[in-house]
Short mmCIF file of C-alpha atoms and ligand atoms in Angstrom, two decimals:
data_model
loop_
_atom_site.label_atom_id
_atom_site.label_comp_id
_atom_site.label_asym_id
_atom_site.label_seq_id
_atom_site.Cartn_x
_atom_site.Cartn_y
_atom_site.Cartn_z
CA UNK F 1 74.78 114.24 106.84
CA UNK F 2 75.58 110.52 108.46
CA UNK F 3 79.39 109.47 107.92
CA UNK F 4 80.66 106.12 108.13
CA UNK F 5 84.12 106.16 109.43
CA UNK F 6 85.71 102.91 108.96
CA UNK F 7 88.85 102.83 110.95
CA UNK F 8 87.26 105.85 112.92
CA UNK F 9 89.30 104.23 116.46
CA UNK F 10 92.76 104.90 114.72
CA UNK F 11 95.20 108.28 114.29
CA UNK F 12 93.75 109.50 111.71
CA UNK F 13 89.95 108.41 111.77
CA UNK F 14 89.40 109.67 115.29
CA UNK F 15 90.49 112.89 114.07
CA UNK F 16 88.24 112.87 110.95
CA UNK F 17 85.31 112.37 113.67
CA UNK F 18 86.18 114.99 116.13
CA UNK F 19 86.04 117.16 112.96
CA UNK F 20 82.70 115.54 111.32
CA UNK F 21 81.22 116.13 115.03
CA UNK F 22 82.37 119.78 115.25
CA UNK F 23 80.93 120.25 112.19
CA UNK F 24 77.28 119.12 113.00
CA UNK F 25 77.62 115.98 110.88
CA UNK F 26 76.85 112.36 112.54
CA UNK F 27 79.76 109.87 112.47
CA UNK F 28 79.23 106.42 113.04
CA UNK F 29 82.32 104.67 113.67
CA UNK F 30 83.53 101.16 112.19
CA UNK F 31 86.74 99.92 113.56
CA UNK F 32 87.93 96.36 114.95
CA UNK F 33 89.83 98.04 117.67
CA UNK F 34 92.90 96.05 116.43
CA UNK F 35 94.96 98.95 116.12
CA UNK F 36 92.17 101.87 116.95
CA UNK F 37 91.59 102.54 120.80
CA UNK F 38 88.38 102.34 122.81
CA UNK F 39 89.06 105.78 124.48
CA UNK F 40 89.35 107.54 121.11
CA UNK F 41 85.65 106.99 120.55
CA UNK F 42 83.44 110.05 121.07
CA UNK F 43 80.42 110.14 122.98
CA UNK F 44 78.50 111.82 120.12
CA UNK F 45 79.20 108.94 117.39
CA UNK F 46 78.02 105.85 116.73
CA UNK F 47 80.18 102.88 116.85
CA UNK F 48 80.05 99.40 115.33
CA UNK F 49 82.45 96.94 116.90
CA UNK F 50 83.48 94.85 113.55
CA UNK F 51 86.58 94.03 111.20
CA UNK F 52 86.12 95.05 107.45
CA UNK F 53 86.63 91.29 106.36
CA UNK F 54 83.23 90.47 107.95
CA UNK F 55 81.31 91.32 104.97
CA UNK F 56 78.11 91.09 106.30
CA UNK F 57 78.31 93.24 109.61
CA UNK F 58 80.11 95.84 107.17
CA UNK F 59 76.78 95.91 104.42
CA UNK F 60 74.29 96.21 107.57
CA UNK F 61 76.31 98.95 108.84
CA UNK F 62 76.11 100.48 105.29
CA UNK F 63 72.47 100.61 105.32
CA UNK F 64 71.64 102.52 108.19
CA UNK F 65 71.05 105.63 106.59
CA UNK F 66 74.77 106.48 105.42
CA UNK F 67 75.49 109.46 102.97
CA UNK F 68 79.35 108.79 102.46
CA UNK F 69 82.24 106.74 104.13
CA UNK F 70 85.86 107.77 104.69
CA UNK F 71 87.61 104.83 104.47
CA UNK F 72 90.60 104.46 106.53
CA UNK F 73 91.19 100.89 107.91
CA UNK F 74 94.15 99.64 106.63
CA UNK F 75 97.59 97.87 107.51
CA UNK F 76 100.19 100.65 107.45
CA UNK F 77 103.42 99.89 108.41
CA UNK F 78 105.66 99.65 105.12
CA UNK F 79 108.90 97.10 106.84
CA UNK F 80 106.24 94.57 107.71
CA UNK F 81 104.04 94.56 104.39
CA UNK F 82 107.30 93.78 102.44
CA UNK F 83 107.70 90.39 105.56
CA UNK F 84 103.82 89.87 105.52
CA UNK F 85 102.00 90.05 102.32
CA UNK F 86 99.66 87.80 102.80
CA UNK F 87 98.42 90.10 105.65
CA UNK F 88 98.74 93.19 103.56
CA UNK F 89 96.31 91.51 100.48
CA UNK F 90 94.36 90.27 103.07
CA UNK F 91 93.27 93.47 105.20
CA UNK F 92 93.76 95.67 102.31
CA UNK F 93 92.64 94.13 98.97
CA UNK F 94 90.13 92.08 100.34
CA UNK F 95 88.72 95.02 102.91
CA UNK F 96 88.34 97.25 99.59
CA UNK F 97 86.88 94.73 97.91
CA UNK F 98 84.56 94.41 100.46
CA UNK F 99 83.78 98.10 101.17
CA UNK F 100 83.36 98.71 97.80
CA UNK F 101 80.90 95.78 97.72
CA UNK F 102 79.33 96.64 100.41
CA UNK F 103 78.59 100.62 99.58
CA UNK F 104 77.75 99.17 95.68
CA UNK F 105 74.54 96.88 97.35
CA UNK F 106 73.54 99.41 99.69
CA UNK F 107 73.64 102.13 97.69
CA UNK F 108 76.10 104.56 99.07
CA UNK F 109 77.44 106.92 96.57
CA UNK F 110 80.28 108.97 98.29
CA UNK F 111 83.64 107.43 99.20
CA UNK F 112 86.80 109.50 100.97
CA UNK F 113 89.70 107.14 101.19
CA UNK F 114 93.48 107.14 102.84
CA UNK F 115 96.07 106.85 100.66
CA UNK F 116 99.35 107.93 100.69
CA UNK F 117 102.65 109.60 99.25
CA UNK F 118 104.20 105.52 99.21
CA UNK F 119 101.86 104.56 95.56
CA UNK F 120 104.79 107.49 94.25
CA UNK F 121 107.68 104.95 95.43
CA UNK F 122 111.00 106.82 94.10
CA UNK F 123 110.13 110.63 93.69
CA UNK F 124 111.62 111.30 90.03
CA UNK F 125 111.03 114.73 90.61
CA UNK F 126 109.50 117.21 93.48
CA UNK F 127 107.82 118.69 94.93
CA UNK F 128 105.53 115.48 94.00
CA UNK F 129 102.44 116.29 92.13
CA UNK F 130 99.42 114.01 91.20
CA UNK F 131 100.31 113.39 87.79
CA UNK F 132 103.85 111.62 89.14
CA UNK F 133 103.85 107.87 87.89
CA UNK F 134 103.07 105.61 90.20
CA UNK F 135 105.79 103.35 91.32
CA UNK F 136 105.78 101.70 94.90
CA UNK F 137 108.20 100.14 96.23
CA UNK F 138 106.60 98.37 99.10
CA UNK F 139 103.75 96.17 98.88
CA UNK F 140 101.55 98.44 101.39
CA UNK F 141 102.07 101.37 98.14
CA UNK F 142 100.94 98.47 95.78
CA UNK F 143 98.07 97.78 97.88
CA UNK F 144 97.26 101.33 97.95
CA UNK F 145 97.64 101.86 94.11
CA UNK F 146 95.31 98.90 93.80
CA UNK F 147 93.07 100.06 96.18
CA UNK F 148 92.72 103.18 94.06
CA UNK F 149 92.21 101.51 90.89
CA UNK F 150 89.12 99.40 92.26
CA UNK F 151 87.72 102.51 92.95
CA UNK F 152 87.87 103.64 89.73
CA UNK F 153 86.31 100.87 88.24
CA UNK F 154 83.55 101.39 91.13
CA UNK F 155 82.92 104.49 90.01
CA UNK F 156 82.89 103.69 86.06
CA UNK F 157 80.53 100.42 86.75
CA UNK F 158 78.76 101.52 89.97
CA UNK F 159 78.94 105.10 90.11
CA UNK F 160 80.66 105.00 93.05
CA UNK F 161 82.42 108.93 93.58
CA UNK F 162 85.54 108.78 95.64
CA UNK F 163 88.68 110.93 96.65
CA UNK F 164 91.64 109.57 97.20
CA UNK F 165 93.67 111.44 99.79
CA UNK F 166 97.34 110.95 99.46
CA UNK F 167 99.03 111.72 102.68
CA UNK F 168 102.43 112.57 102.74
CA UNK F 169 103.68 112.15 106.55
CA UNK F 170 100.77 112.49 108.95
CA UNK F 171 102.32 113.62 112.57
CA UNK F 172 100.96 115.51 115.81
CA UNK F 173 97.46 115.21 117.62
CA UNK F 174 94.52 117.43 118.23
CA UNK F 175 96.04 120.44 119.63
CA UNK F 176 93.36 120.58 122.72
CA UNK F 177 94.04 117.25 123.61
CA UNK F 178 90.76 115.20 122.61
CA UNK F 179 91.92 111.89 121.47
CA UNK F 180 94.01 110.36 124.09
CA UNK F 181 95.06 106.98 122.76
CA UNK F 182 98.16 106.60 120.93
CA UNK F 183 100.00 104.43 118.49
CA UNK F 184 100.64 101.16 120.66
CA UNK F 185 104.15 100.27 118.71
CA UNK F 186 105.60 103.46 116.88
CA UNK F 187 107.11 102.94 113.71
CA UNK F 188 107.16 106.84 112.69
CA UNK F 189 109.34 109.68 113.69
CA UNK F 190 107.30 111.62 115.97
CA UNK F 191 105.76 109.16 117.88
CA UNK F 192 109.11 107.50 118.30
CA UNK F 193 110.65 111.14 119.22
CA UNK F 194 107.75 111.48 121.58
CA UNK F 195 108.63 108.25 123.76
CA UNK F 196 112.69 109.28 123.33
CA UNK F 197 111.16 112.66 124.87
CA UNK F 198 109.34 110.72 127.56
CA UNK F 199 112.32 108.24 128.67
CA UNK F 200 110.38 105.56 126.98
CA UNK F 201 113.80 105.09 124.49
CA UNK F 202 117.46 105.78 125.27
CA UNK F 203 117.44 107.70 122.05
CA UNK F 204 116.70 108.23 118.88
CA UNK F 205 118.16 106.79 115.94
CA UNK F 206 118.79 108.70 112.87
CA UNK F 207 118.38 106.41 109.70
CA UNK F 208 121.30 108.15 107.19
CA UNK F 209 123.05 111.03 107.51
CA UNK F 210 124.63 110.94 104.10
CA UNK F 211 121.45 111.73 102.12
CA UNK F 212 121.83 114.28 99.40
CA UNK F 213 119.77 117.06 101.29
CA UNK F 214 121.28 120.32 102.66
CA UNK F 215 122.10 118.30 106.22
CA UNK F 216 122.56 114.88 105.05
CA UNK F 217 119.19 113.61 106.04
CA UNK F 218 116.33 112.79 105.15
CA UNK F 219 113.47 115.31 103.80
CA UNK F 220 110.23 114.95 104.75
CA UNK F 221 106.71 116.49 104.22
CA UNK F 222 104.92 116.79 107.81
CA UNK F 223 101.26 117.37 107.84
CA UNK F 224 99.13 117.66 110.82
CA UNK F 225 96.49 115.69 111.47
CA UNK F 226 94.08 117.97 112.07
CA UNK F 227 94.40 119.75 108.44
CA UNK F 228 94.24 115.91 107.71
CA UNK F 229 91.41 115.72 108.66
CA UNK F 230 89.90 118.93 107.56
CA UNK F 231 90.44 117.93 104.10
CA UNK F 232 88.26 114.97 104.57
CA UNK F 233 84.97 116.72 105.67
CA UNK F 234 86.05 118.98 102.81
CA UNK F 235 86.18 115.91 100.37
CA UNK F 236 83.16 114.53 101.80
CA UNK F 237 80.96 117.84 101.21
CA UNK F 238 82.70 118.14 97.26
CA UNK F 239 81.36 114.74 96.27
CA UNK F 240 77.94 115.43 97.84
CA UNK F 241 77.95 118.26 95.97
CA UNK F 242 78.21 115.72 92.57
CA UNK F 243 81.51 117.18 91.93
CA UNK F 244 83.61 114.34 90.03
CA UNK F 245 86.28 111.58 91.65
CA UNK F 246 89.11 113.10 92.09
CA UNK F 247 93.04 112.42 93.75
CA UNK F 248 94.52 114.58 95.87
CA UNK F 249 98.07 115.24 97.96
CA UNK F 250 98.30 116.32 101.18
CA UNK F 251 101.29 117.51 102.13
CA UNK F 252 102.64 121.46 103.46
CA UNK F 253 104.75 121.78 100.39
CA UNK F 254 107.77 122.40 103.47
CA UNK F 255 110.90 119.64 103.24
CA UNK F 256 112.09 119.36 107.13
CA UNK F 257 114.81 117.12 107.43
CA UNK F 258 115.34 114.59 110.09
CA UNK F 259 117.87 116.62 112.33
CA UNK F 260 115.41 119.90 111.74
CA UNK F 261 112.56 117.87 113.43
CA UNK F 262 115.20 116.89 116.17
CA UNK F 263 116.40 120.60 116.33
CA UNK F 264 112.61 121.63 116.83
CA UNK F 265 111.91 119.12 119.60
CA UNK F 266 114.98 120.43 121.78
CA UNK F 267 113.77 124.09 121.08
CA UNK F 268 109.61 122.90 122.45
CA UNK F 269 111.58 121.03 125.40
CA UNK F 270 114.05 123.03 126.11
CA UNK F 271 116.30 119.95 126.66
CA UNK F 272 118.86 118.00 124.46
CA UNK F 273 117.47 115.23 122.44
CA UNK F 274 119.85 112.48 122.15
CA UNK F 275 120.25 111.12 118.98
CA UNK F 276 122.31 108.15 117.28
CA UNK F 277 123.50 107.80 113.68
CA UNK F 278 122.50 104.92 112.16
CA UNK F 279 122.70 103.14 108.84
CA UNK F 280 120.07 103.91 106.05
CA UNK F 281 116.69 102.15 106.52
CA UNK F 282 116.38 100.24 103.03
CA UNK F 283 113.79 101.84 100.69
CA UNK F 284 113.47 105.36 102.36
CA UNK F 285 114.32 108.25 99.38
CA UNK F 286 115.99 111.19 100.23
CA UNK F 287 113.30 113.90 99.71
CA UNK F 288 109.19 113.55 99.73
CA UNK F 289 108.00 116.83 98.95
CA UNK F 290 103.93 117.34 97.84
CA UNK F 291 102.95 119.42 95.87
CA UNK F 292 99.45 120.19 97.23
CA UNK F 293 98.29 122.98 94.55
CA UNK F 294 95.37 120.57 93.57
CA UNK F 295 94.19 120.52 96.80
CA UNK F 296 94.28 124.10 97.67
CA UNK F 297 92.42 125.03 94.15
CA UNK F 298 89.87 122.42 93.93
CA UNK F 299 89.50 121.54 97.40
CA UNK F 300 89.90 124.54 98.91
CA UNK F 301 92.42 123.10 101.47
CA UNK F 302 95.14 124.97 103.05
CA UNK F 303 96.68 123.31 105.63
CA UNK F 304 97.01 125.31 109.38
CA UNK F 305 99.87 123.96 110.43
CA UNK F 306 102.94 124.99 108.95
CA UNK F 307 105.64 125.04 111.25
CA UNK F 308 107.21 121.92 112.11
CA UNK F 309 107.65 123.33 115.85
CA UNK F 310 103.89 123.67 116.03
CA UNK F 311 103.67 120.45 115.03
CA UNK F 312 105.63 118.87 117.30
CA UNK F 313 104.35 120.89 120.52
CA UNK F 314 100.43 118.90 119.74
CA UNK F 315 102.76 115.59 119.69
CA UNK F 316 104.56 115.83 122.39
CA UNK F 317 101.44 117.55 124.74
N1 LIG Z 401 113.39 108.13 110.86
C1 LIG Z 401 114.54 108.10 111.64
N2 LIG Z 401 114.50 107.41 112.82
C2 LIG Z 401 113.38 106.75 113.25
C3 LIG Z 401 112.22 106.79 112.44
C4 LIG Z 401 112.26 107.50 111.26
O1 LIG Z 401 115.56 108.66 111.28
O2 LIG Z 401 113.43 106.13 114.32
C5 LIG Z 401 113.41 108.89 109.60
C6 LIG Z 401 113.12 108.05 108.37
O3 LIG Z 401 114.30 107.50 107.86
C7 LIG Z 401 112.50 109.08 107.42
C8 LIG Z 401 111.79 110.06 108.37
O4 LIG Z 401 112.36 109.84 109.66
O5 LIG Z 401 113.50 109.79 106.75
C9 LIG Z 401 110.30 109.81 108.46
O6 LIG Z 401 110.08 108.43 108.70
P1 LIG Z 401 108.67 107.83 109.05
O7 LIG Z 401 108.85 106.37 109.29
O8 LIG Z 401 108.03 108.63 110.12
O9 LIG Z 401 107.80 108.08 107.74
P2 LIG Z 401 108.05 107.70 106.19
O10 LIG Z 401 108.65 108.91 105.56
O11 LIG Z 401 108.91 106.49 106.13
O12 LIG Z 401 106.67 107.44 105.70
#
């Protein structure tokens, strides 16, 4: 089996090809190094130096010999897709467009792609299952709902077969240590805990602590990226199997609240974390829970990881 990874430089994708690679699968890796890292590139996978908006580099990678492509190049950060949507529509409708394209001419049947818990927007109820109406509130979730829906009609028109994997919050790093470069500008928790941790930051700042939730803060779903990336191989191996397109959440079912991932850190340090109070940031909710039943029954995913202290150790190691 030959993978495309697009975005196989960044968090997530160079996890997905540690995993492809343990697994006995090739990877070839697609990435524009933008936001990826040259040291996160494996010896054992291919790589392609190229941006998804160059259409044609992107079809003649298609066509050497590719079975299915996890798709994960993408803007992410939600505060600058609501300053720079241009940027957003740009990297993220067009690169679809273009991926989509590109698999469509050349044949490639089998499509894993990164989504996330934002197309949900407001939870109306939780733990959040797949059937929840979709509702961003940012214009990185409505580039991810649209994303979806052009797969859809790839699949109805092209028969194109894709899962969409709905992360809820991705956090740690391969627990032995393999893929050494890190977010360059943290906008999560963790990473931003881990530079707080490493005297990079005076602190950290807590965004609310009169939330609704049984410590006043906020209640998140924290999934490592290793069961991440489990999932996708998984994924990958149900649609070569001809199972249908499908939509799946990710998530450990377990709400951790902001102060319980603090509370963890000081317990894998051993040292006080200090922490601020701040104001709300605009547009987070008060609880993202997933429901990942779906995933467990027709994926056959169960996530490792389920301690948030086990979590944080591979983040801060
Ligand atoms: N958060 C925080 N301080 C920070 C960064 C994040 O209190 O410096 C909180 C944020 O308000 C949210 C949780 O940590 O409740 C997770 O935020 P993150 O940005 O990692 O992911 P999100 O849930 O927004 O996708």
């Amino acid at each position: 089996m030959k993978v495309l990874v697009i975005g196989g430089a960044g968090y997530i994708g160079s996890h997905v090809v540690k995993e492809l690679l343990d697994r006995g699968a090739q990877a070839v890796v697609y990435d524009d190094l933008s936001s990826g890292h040259k040291i996160n590139l494996f010896p054992g996978a291919g790589f392609v130096e190229g941006d998804i908006l160059d259409y044609p580099k992107l079809k003649t990678a298609m066509e050497d010999g590719i079975d299915a492509v996890v798709y994960l190049a993408a803007k992410k950060a939600v505060g600058e897709s609501m300053e720079n949507p241009e940027l957003y529509a740009e990297n993220n409708l067009i690169g679809a467009v273009n991926v989509l394209n590109a698999m469509a001419k050349s044949n490639v049947k089998a499509l894993v792609f990164s989504s996330s818990a934002a197309v949900y927007g407001m939870p109306e109820y939780w733990p959040i299952d797949e059937e929840h109406p979709l509702n961003p509130i940012s214009f990185y979730g409505f580039t991810k709902v649209e994303m979806e829906r052009l797969m859809e009609w790839y699949d109805r028109l092209r028969g194109i077969k894709y899962t969409a994997l709905r992360y809820f919050n991705a956090a740690g790093y391969d627990a032995g240590g393999a893929i050494k470069g890190r977010d360059r500008n943290p906008q999560n928790l963790l990473p931003i805990i881990r530079e707080v941790v490493d005297g990079k930051r005076e602190c950290l700042q807590i965004f609310g602590n009169d939330y609704e939730t049984r410590d006043g803060t906020c209640v998140r779903d924290y999934v490592h990226v290793s069961d991440l990336a489990a999932a996708h191989v998984l994924a990958i191996n149900r649609l070569l199997e001809g199972k249908p397109s499908a939509v799946f959440n990710l998530g450990t079912t377990n709400g951790v609240t902001v102060q319980e991932v603090a509370a963890a850190t000081e317990k894998v340090t051993g040292k006080p974390l200090p922490v601020r109070y701040a104001p709300r940031r605009p547009g987070d909710p008060a609880v993202l829970v997933a429901s990942n039943r779906k995933a467990e029954t027709e994926l056959g995913w169960k996530p490792v990881y389920t301690s948030i202290e086990d979590i944080v150790r591979t983040e801060l190691a």
